[in-house]
Short mmCIF file of C-alpha atoms in Angstrom, two decimals:
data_model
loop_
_atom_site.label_atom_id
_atom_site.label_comp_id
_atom_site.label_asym_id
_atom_site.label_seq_id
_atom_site.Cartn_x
_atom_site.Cartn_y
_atom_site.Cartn_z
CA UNK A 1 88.61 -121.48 119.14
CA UNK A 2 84.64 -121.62 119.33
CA UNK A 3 82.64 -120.84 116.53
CA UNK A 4 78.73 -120.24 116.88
CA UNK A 5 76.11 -120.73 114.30
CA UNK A 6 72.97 -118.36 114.47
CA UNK A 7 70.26 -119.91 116.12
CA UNK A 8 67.99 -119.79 112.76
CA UNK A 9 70.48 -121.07 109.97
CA UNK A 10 68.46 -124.07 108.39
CA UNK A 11 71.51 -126.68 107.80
CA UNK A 12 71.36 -128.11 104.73
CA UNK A 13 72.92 -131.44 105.73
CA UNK A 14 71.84 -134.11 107.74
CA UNK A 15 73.28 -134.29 111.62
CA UNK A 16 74.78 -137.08 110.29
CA UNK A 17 77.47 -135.09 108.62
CA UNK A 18 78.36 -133.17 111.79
CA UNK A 19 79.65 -136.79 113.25
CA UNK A 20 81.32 -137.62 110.42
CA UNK A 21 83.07 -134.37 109.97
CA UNK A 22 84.15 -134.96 113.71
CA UNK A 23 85.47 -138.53 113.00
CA UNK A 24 87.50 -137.65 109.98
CA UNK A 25 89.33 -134.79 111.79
CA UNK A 26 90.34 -137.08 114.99
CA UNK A 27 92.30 -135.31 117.30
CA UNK A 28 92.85 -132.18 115.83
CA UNK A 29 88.40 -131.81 116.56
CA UNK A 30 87.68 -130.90 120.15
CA UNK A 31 84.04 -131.79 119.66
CA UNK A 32 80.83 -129.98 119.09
CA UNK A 33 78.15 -128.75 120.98
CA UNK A 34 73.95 -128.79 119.90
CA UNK A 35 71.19 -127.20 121.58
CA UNK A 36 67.56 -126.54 120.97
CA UNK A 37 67.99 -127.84 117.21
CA UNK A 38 64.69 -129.84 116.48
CA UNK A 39 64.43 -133.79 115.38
CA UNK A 40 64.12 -133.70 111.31
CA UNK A 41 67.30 -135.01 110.53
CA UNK A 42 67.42 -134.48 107.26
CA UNK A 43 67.13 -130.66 107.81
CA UNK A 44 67.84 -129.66 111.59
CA UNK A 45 67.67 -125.93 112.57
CA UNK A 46 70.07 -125.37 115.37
CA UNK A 47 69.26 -123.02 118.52
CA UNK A 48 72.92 -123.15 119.59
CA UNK A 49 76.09 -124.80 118.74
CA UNK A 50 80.10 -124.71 119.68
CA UNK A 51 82.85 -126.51 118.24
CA UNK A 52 86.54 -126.86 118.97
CA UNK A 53 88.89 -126.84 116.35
CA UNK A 54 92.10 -125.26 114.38
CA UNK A 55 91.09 -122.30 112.24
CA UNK A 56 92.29 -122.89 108.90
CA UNK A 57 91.09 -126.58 109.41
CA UNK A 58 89.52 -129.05 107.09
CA UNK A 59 86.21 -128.26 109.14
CA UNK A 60 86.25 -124.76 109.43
CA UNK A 61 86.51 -124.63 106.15
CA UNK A 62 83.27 -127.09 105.76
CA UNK A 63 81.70 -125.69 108.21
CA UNK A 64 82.50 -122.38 106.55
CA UNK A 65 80.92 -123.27 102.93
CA UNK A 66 77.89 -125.05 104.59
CA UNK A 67 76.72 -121.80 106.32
CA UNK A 68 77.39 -119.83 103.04
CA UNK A 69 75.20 -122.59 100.77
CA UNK A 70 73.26 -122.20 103.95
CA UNK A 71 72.58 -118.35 103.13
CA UNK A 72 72.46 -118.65 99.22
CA UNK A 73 69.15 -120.86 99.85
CA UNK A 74 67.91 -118.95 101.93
CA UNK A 75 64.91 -116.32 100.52
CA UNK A 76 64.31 -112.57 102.30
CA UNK A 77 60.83 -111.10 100.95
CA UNK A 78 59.83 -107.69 102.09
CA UNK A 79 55.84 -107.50 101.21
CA UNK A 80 55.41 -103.83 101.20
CA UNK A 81 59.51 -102.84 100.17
CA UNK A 82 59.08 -99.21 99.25
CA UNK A 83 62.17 -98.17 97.81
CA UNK A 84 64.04 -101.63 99.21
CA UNK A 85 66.03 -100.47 102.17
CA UNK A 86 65.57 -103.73 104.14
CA UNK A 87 66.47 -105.74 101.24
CA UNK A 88 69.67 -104.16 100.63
CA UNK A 89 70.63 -104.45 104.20
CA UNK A 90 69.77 -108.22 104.01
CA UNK A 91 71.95 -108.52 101.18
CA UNK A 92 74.68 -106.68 102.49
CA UNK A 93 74.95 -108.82 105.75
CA UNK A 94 74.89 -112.29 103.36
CA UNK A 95 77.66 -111.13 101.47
CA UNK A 96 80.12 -111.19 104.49
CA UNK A 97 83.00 -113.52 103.33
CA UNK A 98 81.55 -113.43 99.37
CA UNK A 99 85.34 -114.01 98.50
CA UNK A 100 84.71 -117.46 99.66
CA UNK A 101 81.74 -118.40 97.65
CA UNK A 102 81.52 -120.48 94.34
CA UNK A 103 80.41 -118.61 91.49
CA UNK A 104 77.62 -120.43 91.52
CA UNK A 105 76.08 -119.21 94.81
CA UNK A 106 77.59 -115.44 94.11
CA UNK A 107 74.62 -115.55 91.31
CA UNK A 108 72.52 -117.08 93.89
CA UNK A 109 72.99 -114.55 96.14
CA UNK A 110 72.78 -111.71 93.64
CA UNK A 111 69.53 -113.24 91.36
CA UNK A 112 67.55 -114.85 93.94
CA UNK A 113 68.29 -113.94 97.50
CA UNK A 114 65.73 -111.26 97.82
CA UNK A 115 62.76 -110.32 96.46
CA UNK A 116 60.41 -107.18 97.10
CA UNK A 117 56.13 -106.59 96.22
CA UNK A 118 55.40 -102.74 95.85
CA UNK A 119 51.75 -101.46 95.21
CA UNK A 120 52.99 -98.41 93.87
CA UNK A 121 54.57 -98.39 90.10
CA UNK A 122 56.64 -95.61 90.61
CA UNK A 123 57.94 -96.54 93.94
CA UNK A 124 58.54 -100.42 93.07
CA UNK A 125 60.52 -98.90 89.67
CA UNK A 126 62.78 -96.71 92.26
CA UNK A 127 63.11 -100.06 94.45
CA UNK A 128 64.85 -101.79 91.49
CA UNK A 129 67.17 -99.41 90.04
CA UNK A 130 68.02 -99.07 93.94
CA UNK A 131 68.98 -102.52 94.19
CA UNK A 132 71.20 -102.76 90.61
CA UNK A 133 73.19 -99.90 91.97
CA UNK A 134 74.28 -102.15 94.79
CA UNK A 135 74.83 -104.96 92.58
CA UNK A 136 71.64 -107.21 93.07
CA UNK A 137 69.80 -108.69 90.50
CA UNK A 138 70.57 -107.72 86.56
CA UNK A 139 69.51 -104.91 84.02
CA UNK A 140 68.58 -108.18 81.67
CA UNK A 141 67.13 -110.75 84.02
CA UNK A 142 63.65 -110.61 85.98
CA UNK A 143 63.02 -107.54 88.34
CA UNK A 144 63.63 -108.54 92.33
CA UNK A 145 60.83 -105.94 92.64
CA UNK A 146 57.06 -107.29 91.48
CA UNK A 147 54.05 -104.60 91.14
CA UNK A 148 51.38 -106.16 93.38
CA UNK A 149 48.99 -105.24 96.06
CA UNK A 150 50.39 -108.14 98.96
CA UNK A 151 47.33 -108.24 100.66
CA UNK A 152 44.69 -109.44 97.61
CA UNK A 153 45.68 -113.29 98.06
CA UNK A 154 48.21 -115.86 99.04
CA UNK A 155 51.11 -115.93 96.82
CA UNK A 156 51.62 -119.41 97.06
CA UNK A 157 55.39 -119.43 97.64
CA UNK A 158 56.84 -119.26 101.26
CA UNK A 159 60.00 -116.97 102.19
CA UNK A 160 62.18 -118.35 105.11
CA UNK A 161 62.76 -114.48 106.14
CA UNK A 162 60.42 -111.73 106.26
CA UNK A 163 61.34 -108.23 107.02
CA UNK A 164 58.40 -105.03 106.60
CA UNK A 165 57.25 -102.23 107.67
CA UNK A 166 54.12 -102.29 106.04
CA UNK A 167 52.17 -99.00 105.32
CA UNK A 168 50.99 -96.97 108.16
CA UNK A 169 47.46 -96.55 108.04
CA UNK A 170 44.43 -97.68 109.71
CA UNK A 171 41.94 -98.59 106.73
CA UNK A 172 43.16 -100.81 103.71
CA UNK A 173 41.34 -98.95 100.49
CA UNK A 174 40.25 -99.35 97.18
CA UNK A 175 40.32 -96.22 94.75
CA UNK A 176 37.85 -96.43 92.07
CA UNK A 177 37.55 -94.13 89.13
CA UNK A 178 34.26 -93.45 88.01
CA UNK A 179 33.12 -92.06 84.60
CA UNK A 180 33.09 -88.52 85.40
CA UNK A 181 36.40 -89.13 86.96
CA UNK A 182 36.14 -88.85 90.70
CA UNK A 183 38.28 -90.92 92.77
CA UNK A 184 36.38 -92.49 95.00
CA UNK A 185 37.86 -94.77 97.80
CA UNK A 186 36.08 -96.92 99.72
CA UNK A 187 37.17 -99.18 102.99
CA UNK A 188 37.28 -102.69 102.26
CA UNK A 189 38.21 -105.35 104.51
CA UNK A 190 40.25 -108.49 103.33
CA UNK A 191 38.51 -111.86 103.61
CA UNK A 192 40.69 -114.34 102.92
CA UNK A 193 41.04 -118.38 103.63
CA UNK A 194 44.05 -118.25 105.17
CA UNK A 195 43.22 -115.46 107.46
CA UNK A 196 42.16 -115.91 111.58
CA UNK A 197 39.98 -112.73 111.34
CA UNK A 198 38.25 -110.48 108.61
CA UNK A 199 39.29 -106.81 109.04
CA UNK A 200 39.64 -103.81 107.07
CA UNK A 201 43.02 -102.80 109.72
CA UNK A 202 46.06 -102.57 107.35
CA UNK A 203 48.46 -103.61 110.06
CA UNK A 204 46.57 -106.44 111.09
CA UNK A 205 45.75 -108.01 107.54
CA UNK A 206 49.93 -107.56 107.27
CA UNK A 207 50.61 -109.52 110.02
CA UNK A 208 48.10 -112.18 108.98
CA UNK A 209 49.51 -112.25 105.41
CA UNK A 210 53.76 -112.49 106.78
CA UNK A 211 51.89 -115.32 109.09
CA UNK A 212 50.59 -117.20 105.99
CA UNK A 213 54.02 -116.69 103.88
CA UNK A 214 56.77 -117.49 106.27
CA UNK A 215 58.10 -120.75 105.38
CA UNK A 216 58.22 -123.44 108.32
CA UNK A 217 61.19 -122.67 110.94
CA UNK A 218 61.00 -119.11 108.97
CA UNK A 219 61.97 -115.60 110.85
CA UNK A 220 59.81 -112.57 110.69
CA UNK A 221 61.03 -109.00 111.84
CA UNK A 222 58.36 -106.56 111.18
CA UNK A 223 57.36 -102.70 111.98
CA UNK A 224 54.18 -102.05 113.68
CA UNK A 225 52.52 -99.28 115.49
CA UNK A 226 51.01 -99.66 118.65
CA UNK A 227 47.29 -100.24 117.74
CA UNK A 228 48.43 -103.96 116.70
CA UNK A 229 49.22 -104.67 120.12
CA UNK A 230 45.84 -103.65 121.84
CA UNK A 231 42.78 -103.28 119.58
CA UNK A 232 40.16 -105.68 119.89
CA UNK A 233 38.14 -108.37 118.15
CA UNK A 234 40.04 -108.85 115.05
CA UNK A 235 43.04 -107.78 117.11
CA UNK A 236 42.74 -110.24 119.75
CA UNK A 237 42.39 -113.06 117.76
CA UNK A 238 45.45 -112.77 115.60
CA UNK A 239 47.08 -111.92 118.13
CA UNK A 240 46.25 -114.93 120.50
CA UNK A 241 47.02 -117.35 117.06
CA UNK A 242 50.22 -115.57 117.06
CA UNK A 243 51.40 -116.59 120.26
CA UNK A 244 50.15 -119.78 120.31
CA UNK A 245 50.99 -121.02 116.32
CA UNK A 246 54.28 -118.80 116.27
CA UNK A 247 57.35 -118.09 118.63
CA UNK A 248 56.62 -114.64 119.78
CA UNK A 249 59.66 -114.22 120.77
CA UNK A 250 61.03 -110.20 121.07
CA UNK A 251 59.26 -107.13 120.79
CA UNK A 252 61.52 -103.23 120.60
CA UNK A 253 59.15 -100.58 121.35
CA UNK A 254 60.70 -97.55 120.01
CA UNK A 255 60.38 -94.11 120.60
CA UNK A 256 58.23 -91.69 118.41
CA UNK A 257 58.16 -90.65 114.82
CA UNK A 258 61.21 -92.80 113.96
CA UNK A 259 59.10 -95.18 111.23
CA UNK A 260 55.95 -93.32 110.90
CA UNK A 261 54.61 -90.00 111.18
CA UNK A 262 55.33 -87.96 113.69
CA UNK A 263 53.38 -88.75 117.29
CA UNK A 264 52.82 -92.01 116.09
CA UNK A 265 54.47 -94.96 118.14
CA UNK A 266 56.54 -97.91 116.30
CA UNK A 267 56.81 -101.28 117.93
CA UNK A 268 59.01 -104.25 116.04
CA UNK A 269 58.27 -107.66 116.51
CA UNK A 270 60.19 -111.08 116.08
CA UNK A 271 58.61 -114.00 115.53
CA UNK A 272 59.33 -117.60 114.21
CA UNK A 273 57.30 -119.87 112.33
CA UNK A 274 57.28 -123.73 113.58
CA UNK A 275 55.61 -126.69 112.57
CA UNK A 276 52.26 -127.01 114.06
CA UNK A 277 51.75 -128.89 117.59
CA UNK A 278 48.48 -128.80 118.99
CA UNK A 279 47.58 -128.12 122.85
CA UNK A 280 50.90 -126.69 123.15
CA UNK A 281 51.74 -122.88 122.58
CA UNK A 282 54.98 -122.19 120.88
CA UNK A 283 55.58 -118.50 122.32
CA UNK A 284 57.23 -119.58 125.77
CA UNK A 285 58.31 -116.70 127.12
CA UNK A 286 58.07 -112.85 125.04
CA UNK A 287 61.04 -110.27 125.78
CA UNK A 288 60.33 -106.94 125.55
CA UNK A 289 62.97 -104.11 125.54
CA UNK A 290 61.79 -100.86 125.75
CA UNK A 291 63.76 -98.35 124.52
CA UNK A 292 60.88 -95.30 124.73
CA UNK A 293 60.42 -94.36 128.17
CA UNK A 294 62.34 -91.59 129.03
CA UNK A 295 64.18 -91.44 126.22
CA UNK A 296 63.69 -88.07 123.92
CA UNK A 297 64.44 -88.14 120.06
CA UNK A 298 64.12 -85.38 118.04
CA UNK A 299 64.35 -85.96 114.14
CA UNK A 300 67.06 -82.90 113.87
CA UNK A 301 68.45 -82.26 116.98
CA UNK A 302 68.36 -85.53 118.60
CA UNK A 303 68.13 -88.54 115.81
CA UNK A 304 68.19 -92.24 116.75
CA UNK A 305 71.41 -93.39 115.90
CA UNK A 306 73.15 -96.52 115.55
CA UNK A 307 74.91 -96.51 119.28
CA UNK A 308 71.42 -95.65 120.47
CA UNK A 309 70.73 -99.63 120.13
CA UNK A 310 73.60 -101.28 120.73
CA UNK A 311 72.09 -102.08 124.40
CA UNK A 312 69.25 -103.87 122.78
CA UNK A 313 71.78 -105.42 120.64
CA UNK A 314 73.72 -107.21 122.87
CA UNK A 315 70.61 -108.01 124.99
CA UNK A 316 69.16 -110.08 122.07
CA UNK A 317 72.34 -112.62 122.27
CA UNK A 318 71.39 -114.09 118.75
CA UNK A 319 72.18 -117.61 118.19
CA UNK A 320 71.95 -117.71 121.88
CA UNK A 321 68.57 -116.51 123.00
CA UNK A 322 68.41 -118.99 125.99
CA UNK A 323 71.12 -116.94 127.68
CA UNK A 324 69.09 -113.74 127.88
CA UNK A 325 69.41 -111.86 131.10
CA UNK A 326 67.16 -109.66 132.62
CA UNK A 327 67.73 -105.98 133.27
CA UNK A 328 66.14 -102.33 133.56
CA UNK A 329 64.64 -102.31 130.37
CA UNK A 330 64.64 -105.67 129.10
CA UNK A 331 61.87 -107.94 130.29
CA UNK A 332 60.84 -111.35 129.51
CA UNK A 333 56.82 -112.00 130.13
CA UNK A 334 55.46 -115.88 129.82
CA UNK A 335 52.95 -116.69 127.57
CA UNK A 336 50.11 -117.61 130.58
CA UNK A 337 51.43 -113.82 132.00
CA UNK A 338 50.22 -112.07 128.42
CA UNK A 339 47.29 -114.53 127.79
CA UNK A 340 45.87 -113.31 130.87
CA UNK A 341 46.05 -109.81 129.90
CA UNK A 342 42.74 -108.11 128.86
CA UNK A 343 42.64 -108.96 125.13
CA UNK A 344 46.09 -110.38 125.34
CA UNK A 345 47.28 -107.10 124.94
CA UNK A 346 50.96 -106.55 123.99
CA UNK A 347 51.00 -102.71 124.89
CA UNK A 348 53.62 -103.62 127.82
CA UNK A 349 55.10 -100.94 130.22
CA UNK A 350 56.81 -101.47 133.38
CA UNK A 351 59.42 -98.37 133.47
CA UNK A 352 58.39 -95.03 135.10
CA UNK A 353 58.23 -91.60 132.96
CA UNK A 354 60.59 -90.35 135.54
CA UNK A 355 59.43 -86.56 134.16
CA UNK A 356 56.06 -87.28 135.94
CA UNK A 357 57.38 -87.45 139.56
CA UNK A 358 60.46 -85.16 139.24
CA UNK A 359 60.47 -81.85 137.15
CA UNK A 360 64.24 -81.79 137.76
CA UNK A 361 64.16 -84.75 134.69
CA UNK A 362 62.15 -82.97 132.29
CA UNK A 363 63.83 -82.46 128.86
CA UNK A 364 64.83 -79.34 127.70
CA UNK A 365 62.02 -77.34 126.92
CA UNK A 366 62.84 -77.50 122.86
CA UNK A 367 62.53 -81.26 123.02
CA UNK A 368 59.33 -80.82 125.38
CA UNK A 369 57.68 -77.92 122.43
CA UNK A 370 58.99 -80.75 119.48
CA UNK A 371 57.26 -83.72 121.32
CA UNK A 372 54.60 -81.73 121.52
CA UNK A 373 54.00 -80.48 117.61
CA UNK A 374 54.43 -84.18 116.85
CA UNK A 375 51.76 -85.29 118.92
CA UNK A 376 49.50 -83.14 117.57
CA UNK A 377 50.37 -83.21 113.81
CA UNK A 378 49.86 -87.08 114.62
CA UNK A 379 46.33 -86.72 116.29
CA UNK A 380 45.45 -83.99 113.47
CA UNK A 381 46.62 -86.64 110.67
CA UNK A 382 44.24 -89.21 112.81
CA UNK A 383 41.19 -86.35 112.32
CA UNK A 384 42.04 -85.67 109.05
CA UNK A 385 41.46 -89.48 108.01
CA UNK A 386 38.32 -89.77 109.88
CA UNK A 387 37.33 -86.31 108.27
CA UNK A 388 38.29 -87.36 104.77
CA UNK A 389 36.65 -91.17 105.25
CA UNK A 390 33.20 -89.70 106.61
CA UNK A 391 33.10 -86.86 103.61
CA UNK A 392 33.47 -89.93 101.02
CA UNK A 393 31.33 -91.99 102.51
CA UNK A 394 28.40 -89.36 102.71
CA UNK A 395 29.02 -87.78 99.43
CA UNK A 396 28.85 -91.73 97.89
CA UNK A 397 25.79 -91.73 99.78
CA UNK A 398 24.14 -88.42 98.23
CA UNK A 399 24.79 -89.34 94.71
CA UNK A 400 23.46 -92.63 95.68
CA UNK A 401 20.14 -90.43 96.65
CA UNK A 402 20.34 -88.41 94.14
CA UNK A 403 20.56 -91.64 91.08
CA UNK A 404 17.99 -92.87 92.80
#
């Protein structure tokens, strides 16, 4: 039978030992199969691969504890974990076929494998009592869950996968206390070395920061709303670095009020780190399924569910992402196509809102009166901030006066 290795499973063996396996099993091998893996042979990361041979086999069962050392080195990070959903789901997926591990790469798996930063004491204490109840990490060892603002400075480590959904919200803050005990917060924007652009955008600084901490041939999957994919200046130019330093290469735009609040539009984007080659853009082609027009979620009556994505699914063919095909709402675009969008703007639409040419397609008019609410709760939230920011910033202006 053929077995397939994910397309981003850093080997830990030379190519080398591929031929040699394939020697030592003579006739009872069929042969194997590479495609897309790049030229360090020491460490190859392989796009696609196939081989022939008996299950059961000496290499199957090679093969077999190479992809699990495979998994035990590699490290998930979550920068902004909350209570450490995405971890545990990393977790869970690694410890497929854990009956076959060596105790010394069940500890692996269970100490090391994941780690989570949470700005919020309360919420990163909640994140690690969530992940010993499903049997990662230990009450006596080190937390997987650090106390730290991500976004101060470069932790100096690299992760080879990165999965967020950072914060929503427009403005990072600081909150200072002052000596008659106000709170006072103030917008700051993050300069940092490591950084493309200076901006005070939350989002944006997030994507800089996963950009800076992916290891090389490292995978990023992380939630974003859709002002990342069309604001300007800052916007633009971490954008443009992304698609040229990274592979860009599949973006889910998602309905409403599934990650964030409600209104508010959630995007998730892929994206691979490579080793740097200059003059030459790594993002060759993006793919973009959308999974929001005419589609109508409700958070009661109509929730996403699992079946809801199985289209996308089996559309993103991993381990095999040069055999993607084409359909209604799955679209590749080339990287001179998006370039020569105004601002290189990701905010990508091709479908039709079928409700705005025939009324006979309209949702029900429950789902019409929920979409609704949420779209103004979302714009009222948007007010609200704007409100709140411009009070602050005038009343620190005042006392300012007033001192003075």
């Amino acid at each position: 039978g053929g077995y397939w290795l994910d397309a981003t499973v850093l080997l830990t063996r030379p190519i080398d030992w591929l031929e040699a396996m394939r020697q030592a099993q003579g006739a009872d091998f069929a042969g194997f199969y590479l495609q897309g893996y790049t030229h360090d042979a020491q460490f190859p990361v392989v796009e696609n691969w196939t081989f022939g041979a008996p299950a059961g086999g000496a290499f199957v069962t090679a093969w077999q504890r190479e992809f699990h050392h495979a998994l035990c080195t590699t490290r998930v990070l979550d920068p902004a974990c909350g209570t450490g959903g995405f971890l545990l789901v990393a977790s869970e997926y690694a410890a497929q076929g854990a009956e076959s591990m060596t105790p010394t790469e069940r500890d692996k798996l269970r100490d090391s494998f994941v780690t989570g930063f949470e700005l919020v004491d309360g919420t990163a204490r909640l994140a690690a009592m969530n992940l010993l109840l499903h049997g990662m990490g230990s009450a006596d060892g080190d937390s997987l869950i650090q106390v730290r603002d991500s976004l101060t400075a470069d932790p100096g480590q690299r992760w080879s996968v990165v999965l967020s959904n950072p914060p929503f919200g427009k403005k990072s803050s600081l909150t200072m206390i002052g000596a008659d005990g106000r709170e006072v917060r103030e917008d700051r924007e993050i300069e940092r070395q490591d950084f493309v652009a200076t901006t005070s955008n939350k989002q944006l600084n997030f994507v800089q920061h996963i950009m800076t901490i992916l290891d090389t041939n490292g995978r990023a999957a992380v939630v974003l709303p859709d002002n990342v994919l069309f604001e300007g200046g800052a916007g633009e130019t971490i954008r443009r670095k992304l698609l040229t330093d990274f592979d860009l290469h599949t973006m889910l735009r998602l309905p409403t009020g599934i990650f964030y609040a409600q209104g508010v539009k959630a995007n998730v984007l892929f994206f691979d780190k490579r080793v740097a080659r200059p003059g030459q853009p790594w993002t060759e082609r993006l793919w973009v399924y959308d999974l929001r027009t005419n589609k109508h979620f409700t958070l009661k009556q109509n929730p996403l569910r699992r079946a809801d994505l199985e289209d996308f699914v089996a559309a993103y063919k991993p381990g095999a992402r040069g055999e993607r095909e084409e359909s209604e709402r799955w679209k590749p675009f080339t990287y001179d196509e998006i370039t020569a969008r105004d601002k290189a703007n990701l905010d990508i639409t091709w479908l039709r809102d079928e409700s705005l040419e025939d009324l006979a397609s309209l949702p029900s008019p429950d789902v019409i009166a929920r979409e609704i609410v949420e779209d103004l709760t979302a714009a009222l939230a948007e007010f609200e901030a704007v409100a709140t920011a411009l009070e602050e910033q005038l009343g620190h202006t005042h006392a300012g006066d007033t001192t003075a």
